[in-house]
Coordinates of C-alpha atoms in Angstrom, one line a residue:
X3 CA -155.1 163.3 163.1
X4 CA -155.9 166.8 164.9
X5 CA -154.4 169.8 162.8
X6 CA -153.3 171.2 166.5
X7 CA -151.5 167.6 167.7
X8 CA -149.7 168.1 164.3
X9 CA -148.7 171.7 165.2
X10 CA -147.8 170.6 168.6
X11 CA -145.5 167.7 167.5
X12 CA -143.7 169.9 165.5
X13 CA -142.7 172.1 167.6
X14 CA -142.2 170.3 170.8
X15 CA -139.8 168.5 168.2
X16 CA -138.0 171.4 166.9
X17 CA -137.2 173.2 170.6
X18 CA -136.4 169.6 171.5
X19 CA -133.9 168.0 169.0
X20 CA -133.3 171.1 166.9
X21 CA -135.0 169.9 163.9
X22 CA -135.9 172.4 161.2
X23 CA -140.2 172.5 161.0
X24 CA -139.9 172.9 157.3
X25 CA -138.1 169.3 157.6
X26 CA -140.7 167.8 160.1
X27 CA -143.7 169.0 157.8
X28 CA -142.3 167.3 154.7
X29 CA -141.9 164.3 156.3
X30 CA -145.1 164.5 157.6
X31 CA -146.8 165.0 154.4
X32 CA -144.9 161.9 152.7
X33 CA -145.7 159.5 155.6
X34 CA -149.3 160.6 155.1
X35 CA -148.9 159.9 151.3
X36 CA -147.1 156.8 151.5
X37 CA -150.1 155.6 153.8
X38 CA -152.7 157.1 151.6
X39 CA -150.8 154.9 148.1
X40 CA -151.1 151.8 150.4
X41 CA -154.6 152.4 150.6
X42 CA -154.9 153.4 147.3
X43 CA -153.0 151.7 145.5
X44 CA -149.5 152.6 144.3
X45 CA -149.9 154.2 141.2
X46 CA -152.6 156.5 142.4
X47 CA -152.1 160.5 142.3
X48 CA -152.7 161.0 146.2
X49 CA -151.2 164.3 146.9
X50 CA -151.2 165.1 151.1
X51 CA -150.5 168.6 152.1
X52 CA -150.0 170.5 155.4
X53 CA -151.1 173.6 156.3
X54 CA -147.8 175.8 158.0
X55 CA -150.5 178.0 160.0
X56 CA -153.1 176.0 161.2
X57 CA -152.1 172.6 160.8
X58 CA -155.0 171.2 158.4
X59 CA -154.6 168.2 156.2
X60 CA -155.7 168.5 152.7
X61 CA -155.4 165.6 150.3
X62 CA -156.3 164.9 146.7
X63 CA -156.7 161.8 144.7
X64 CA -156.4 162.8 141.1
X65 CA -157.5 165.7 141.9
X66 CA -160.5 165.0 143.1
X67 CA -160.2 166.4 147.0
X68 CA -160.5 163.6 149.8
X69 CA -162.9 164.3 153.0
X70 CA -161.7 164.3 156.2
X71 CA -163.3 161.1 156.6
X72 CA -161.1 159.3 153.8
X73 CA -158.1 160.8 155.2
X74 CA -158.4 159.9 158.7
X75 CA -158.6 156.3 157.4
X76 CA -155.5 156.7 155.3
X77 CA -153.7 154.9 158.6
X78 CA -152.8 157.3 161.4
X79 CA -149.9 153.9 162.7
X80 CA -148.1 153.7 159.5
X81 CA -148.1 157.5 159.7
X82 CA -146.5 157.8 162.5
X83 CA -143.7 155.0 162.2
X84 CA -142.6 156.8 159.2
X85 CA -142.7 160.3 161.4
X86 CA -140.7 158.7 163.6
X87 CA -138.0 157.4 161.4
X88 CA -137.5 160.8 159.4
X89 CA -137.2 162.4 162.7
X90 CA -134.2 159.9 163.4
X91 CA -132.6 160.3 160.0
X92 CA -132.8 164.4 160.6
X93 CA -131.1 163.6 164.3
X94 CA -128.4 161.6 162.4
X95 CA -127.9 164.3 160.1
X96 CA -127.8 167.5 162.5
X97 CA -124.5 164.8 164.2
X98 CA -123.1 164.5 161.2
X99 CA -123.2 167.8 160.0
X100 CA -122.1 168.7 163.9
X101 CA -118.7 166.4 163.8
X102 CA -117.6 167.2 160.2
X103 CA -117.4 170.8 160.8
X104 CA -115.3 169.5 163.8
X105 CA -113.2 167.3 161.8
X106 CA -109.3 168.1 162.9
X107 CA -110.3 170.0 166.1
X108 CA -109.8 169.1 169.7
X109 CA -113.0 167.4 171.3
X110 CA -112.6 166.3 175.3
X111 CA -114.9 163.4 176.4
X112 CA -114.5 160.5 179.1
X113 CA -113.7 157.3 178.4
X114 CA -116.5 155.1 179.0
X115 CA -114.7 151.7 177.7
X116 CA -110.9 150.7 176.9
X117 CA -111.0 146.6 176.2
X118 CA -109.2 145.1 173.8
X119 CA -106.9 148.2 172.4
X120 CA -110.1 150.0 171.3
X121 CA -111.7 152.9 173.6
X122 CA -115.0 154.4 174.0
X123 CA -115.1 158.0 174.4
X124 CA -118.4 159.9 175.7
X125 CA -118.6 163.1 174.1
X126 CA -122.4 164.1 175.1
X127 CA -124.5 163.7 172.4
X128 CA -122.7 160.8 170.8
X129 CA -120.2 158.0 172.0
X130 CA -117.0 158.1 169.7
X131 CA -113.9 155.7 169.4
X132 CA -110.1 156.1 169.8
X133 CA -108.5 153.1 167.6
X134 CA -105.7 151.4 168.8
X135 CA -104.0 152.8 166.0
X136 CA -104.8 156.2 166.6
X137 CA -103.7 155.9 170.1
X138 CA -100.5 157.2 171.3
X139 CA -97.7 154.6 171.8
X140 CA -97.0 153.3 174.9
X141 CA -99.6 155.0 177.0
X142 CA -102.6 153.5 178.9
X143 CA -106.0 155.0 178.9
X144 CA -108.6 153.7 181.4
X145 CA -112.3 154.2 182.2
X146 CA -113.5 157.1 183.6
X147 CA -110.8 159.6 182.2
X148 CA -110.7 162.9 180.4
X149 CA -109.0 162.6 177.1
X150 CA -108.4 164.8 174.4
X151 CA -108.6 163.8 170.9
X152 CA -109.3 165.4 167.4
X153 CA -111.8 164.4 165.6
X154 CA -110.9 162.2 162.5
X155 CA -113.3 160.6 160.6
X156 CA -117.3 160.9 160.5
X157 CA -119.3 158.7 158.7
X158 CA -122.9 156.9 158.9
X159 CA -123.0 153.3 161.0
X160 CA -126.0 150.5 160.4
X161 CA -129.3 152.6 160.2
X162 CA -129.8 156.0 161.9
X163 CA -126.1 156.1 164.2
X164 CA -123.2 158.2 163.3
X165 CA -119.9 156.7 164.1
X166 CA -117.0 159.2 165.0
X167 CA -113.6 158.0 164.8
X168 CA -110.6 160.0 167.1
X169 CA -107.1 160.2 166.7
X170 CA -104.2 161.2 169.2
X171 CA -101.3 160.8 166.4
X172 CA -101.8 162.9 163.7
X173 CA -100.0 166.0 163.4
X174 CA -102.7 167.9 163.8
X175 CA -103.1 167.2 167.5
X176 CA -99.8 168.3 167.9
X177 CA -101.0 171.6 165.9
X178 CA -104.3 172.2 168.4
X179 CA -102.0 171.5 171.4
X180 CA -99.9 174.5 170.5
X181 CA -102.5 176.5 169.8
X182 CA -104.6 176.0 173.6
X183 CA -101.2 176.7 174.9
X184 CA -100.0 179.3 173.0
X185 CA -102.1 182.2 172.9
X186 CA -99.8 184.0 170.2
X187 CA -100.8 181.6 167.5
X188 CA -104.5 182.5 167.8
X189 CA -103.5 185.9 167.5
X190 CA -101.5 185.8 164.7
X191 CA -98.3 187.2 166.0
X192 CA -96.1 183.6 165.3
X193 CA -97.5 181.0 163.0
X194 CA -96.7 177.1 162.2
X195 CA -95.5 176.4 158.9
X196 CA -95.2 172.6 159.0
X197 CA -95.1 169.7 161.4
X198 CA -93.5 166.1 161.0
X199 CA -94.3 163.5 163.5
X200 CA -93.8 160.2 165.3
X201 CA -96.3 159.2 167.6
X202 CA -95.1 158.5 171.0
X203 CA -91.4 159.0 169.9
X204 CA -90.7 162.7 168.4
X205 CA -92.1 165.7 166.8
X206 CA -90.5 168.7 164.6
X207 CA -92.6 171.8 164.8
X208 CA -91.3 174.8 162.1
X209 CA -92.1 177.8 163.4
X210 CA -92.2 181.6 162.0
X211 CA -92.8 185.4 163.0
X212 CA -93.9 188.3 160.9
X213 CA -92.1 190.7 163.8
X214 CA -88.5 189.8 163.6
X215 CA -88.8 191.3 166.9
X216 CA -90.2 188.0 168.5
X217 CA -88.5 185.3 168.8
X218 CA -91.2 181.9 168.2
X219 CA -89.3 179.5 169.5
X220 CA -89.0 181.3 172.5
X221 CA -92.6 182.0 172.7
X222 CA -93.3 178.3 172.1
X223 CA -91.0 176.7 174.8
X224 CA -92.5 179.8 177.2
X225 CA -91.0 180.5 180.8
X226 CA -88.7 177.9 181.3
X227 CA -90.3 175.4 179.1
X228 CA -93.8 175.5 180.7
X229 CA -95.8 176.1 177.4
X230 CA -94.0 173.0 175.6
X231 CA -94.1 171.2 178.9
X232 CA -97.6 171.0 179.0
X233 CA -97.7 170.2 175.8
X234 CA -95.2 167.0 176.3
X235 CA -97.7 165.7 178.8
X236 CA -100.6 165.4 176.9
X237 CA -98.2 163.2 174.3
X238 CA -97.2 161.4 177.0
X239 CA -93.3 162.4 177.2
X240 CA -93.1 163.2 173.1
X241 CA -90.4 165.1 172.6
X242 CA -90.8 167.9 170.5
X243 CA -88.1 170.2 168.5
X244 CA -89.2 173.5 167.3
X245 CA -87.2 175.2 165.3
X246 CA -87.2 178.5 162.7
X247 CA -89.0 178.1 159.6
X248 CA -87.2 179.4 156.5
X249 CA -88.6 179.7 152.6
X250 CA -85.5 179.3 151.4
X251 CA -84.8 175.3 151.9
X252 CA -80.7 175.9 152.1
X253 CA -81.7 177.6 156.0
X254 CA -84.5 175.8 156.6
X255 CA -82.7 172.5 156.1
X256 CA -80.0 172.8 158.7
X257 CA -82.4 174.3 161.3
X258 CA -84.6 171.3 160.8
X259 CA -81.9 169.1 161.3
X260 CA -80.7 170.6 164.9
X261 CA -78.7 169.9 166.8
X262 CA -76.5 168.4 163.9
X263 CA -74.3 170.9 162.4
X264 CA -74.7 171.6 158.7
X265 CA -71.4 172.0 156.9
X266 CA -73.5 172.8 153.2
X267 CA -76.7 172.0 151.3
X268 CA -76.6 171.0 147.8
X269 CA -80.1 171.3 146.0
X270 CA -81.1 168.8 143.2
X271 CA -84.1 170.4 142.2
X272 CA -85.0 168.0 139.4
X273 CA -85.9 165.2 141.9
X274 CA -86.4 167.0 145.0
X275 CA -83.1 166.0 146.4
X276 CA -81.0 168.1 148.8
X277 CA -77.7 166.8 149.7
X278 CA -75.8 167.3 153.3
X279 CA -73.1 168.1 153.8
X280 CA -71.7 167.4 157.5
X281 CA -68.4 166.7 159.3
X282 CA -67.9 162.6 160.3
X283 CA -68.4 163.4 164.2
X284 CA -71.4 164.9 163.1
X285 CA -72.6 162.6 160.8
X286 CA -74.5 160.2 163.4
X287 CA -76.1 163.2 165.0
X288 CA -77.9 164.5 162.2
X289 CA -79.5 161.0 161.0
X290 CA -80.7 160.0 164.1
X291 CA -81.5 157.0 166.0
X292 CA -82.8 154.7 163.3
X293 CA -82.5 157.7 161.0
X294 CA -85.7 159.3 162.8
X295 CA -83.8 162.9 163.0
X296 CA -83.3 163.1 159.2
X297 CA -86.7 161.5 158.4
X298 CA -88.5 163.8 160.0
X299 CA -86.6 166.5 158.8
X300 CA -87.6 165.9 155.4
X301 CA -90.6 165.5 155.5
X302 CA -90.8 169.0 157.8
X303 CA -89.1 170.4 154.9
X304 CA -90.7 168.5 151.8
X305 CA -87.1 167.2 150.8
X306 CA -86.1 164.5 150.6
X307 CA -82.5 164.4 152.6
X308 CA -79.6 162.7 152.3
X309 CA -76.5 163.1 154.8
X310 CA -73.0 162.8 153.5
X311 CA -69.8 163.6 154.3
X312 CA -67.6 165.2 151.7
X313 CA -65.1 162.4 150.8
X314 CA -67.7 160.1 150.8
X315 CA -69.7 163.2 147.9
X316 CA -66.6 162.8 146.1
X317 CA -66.9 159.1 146.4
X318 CA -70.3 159.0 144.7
X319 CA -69.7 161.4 141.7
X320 CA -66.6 160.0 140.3
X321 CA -68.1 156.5 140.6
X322 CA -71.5 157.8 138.9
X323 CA -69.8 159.1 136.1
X324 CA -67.9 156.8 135.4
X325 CA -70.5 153.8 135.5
X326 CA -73.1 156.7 133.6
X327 CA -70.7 156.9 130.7
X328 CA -70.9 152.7 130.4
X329 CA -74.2 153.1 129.4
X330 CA -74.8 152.7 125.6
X331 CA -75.4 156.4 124.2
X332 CA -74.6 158.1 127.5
X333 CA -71.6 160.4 127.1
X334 CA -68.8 161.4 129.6
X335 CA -70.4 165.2 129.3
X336 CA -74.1 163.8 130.0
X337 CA -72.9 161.5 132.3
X338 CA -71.4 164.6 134.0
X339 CA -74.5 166.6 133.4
X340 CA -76.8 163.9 135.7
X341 CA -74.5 163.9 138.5
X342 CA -74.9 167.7 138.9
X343 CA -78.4 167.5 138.9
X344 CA -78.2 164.9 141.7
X345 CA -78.6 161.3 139.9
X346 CA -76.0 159.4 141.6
X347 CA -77.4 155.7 141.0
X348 CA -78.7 153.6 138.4
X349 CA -82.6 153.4 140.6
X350 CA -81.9 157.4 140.4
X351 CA -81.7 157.6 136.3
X352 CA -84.4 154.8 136.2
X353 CA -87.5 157.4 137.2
X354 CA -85.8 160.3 135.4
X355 CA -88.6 162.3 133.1
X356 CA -88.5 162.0 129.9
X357 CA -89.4 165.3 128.5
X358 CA -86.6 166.5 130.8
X359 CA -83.3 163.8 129.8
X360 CA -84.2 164.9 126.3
X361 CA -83.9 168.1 127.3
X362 CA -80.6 167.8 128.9
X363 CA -79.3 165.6 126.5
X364 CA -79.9 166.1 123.6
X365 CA -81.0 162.6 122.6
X366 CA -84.1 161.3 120.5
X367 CA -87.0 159.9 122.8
X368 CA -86.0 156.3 121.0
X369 CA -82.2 156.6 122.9
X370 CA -83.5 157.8 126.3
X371 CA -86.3 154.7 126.3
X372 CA -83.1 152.6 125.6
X373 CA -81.3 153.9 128.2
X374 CA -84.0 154.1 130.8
X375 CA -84.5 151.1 130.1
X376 CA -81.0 149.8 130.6
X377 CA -80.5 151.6 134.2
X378 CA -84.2 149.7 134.8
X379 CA -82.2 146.2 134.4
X380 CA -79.0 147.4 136.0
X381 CA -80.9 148.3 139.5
X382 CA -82.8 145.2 139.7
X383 CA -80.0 143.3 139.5
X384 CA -78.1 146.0 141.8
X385 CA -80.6 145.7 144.2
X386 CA -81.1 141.5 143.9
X387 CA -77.0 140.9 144.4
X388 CA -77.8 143.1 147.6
X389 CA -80.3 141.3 149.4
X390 CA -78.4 138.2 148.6
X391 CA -75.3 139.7 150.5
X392 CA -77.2 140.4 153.3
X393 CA -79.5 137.2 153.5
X394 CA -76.0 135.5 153.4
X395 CA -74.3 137.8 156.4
X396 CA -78.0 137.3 158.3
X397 CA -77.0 133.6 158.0
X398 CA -73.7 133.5 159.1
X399 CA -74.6 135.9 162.1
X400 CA -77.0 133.4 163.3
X401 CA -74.8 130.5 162.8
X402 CA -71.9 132.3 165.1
X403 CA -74.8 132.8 167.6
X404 CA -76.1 129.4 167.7
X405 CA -72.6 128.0 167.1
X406 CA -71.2 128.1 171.4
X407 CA -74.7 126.8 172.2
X408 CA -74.2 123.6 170.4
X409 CA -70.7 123.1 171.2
X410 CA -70.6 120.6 173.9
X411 CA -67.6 120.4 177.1
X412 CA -65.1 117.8 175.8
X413 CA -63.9 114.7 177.9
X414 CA -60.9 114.9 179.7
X415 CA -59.0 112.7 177.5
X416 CA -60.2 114.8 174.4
X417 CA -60.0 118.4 176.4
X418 CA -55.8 117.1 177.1
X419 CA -55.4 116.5 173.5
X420 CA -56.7 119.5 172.2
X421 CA -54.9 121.4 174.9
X422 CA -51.8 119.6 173.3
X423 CA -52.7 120.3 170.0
X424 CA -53.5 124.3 170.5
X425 CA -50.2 124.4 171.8
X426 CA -48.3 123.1 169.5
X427 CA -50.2 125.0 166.6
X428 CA -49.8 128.6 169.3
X429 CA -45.7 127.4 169.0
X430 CA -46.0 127.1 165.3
X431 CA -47.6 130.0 165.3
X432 CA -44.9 132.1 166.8
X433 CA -42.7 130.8 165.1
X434 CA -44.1 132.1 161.6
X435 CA -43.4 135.3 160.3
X436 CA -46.0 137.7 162.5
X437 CA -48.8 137.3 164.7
X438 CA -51.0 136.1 161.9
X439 CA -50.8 133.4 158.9
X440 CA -50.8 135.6 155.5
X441 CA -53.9 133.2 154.1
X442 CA -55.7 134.6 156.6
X443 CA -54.5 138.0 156.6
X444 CA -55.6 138.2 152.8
X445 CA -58.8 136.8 153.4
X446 CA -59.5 139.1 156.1
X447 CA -58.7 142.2 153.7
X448 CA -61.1 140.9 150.8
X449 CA -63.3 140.3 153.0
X450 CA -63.4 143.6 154.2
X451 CA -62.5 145.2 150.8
X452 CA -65.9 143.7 149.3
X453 CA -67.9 144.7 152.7
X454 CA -67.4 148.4 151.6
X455 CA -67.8 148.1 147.8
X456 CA -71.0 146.2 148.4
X457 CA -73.9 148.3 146.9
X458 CA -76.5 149.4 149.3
X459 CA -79.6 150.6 147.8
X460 CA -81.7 153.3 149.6
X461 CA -85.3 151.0 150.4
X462 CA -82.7 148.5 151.4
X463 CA -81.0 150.6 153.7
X464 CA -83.6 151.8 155.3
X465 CA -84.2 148.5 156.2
X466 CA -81.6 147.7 157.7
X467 CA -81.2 150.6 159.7
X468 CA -84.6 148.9 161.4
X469 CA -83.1 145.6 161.7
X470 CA -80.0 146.9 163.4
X471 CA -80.5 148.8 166.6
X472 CA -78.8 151.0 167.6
X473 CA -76.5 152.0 164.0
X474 CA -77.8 155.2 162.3
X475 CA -77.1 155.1 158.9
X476 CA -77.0 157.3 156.4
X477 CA -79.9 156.8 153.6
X478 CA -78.0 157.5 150.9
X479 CA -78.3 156.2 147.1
X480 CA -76.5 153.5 145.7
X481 CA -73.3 154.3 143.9
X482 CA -73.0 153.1 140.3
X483 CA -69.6 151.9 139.9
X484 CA -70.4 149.8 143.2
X485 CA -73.7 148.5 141.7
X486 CA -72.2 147.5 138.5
X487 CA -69.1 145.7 140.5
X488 CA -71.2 143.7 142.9
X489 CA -73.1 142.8 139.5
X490 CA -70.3 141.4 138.5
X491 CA -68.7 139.3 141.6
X492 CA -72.5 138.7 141.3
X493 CA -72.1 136.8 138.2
X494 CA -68.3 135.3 138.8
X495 CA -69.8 133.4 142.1
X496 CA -72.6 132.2 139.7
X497 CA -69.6 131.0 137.2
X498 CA -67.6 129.3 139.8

């Protein structure tokens, strides 16, 4: 091999593909050992080294030097198929270091393919893909169009390729957005605290200002909305709320929940609980459509948010303590004591620390086990009786659906007797005292009655609030006294 072909190769290499020469003469020097043990043998001391300056092989075998004539048999082929595979693994590895210093920036590339829910997106020197999953909602992306993504995930794929993975719904997307259209957050006059988001559907986006002479949000939306406009188009109609960021959580809170109006926010530091506090005509606002507003306000605010109104507050406490001071070894004063600090169910008291009951309490490690324990058992079965309840109203709403479907039209003969019967029972009817028979006036009101004392745990509600369209409902823990009384009817339906 010609010391000036090596010199050559190395550098036509390193203008080419940015390859350190350092690199390329290493691997140069263990190809040419690698073919030299194969001649060799493989336990032979065959040492191959490069000159920087001139290029000149020199090679020893146990330290006896090799002529030029041994090494220019040592298999110039095998040499250079293991040249060219370094060179491919230092390619692979100037991408990778490329994209993962890119990681959670904007890269802009065209779409080369878009089958099957997965795209291909050409961004030069490598071709990445946009998941289905980390697609936005709803839109469509074709071949042959711009997109703009942020970089994901990097990682090695089968041999020598680097596979870069893009994603339009993380929050971070929503982050770089602001930033290309908002020059005052590159320049440090207004800074984002915290962003919650729903692909596709909506986005919170806390904003703050060291000059409490700017206004952020106003710098955000810009001249009549154009700066969040353009923002809104590249999520493909997202709608975005940005409001003023707050450290202190009771201010931060309500201006996360906008446009709701807050009456109050109780804080329950212990569990990272903040109770709100809102009038009943407000009460739908600030949860939302499915609950989205609240749920993205907590997690904009790192709370986790429960909206209320204040009968409903009342409600709660005087049940907890009441069905806390049932519990073996609880008193009326501890029970007390947990409702202030925000337990107000029986799945509450079940995660409660150790360390920090005993602390409250007074009682030996043995007596809070016990009592963890206990409120363990009592959820479980809280939380069983519940799904029953609603397995069983899911039932009878299907049977009153399917129920006119199945009834057939009636002969004539059969549609005059009924006629005759109807009105005879409508004349018996009017004859009683009121509109409507008092069986059926007190089934009506238990039935009611035991619709509102039914526990509703929070996982369970939230569950329903997606089977339901349409209801927002308030995610809000499950009462003790009601758990303990649907417990019971629980265990009378099993006895009758």
């Amino acid at each position: 091999m010609n010391p000036q072909d090596i010199l050559r190769y190395v550098d036509s290499l390193h203008r080419d593909k940015n390859i350190d020469p350092e690199l390329l003469f290493q691997a140069i020097e263990s190809a040419l050992q690698s073919a030299a043990k194969k001649q060799y043998g493989e336990e032979s001391d065959v040492i191959v080294s490069i000159s920087r300056d001139n290029g000149a092989i020199a090679a020893t075998l146990a330290g006896e030097p090799l002529g030029d004539d041994q090494i220019g048999r040592i298999g110039a082929q095998t040499a250079k198929q293991v040249i060219i595979q370094k060179v491919r693994e230092a390619e692979r590895d100037a991408l990778m270091l490329e994209y993962r210093d890119q990681i959670g920036e904007i890269v802009s590339g065209m779409i080369g393919r878009a089958d099957g829910g997965v795209a291909t997106v050409n961004l030069g020197n490598v071709e990445a893909i946009l998941p289905r999953s980390e697609q936005i909602p709803g839109e469509s992306l074709h071949a042959n169009e711009r997109v703009r993504a942020i970089v994901f995930e990097v990682r090695p794929s089968g041999g020598n390729r680097v596979r870069v993975v893009l994603s339009r719904t993380r929050p971070q997307f929503v982050q770089r957005l602001f930033e290309q259209e908002i020059p005052e957050l590159n320049d440090g006059v207004i800074a984002i605290k915290s962003i919650s988001r729903e692909p596709g559907y909506r986005s919170k986006v806390a904003v703050s200002s060291e000059d409490q002479q700017i206004d952020p949000i106003s710098v955000c939306v810009g001249y009549r909305g154009s700066r969040i406009k353009a923002v809104r188009e590249e999520l493909a109609g997202e709608h975005i709320d940005v409001v003023r960021y707050d450290s202190d959580p009771e201010i931060l809170i309500p201006n996360a929940l906008q446009p709701a109006e807050v009456d109050q926010v109780l804080l329950c530091d212990m569990i990272g609980r903040a109770i709100v506090l809102v009038q009943e005509d407000q009460l739908s606002l600030a949860i939302g459509r499915r609950g989205q507003n609240v749920r993205l306000a907590s997690k904009l605010c790192g709370w986790d948010i429960e909206i209320m109104t204040n009968s409903v507050l009342e409600e709660q406490i005087e049940r907890a303590v009441g069905g806390f001071s049932q519990i073996p070894g609880i008193t009326e004063e501890i029970a007390q004591a947990l409702v202030e600090q925000g337990y107000l169910s029986y799945d509450d008291l079940s995660v409660i620390e150790p360390d920090l009951f005993m602390e409250m309490s007074g009682l030996s490690e043995a007596e809070v086990d016990r009592i963890v324990e206990t409120a363990e058992s009592n959820a479980e079965e809280a939380e069983q009786a519940a799904a029953e309840e609603r397995r069983v109203r899911r039932d009878q709403e299907r049977t009153d659906q399917s129920a006119p479907a199945k009834t057939e039209a009636p002969a004539p003969e059969a549609a005059a007797e009924e006629a005759t019967a109807e009105t005879a029972e409508a004349e018996s009817t009017d004859a009683a005292e009121g509109d409507q028979p008092a069986a059926e006036v007190a089934t009506e009101t238990q039935e009611a009655t035991s619709t509102e004392e039914a526990p509703v745990e929070p996982a369970d509600e939230a569950s329903e609030q997606e089977a339901e369209e349409g209801e927002a409902e308030s995610v809000e823990s499950e009462p003790v006294a009601e758990a303990m009384e649907s417990s019971e009817a629980e265990g009378n339906k099993q006895e009758g």
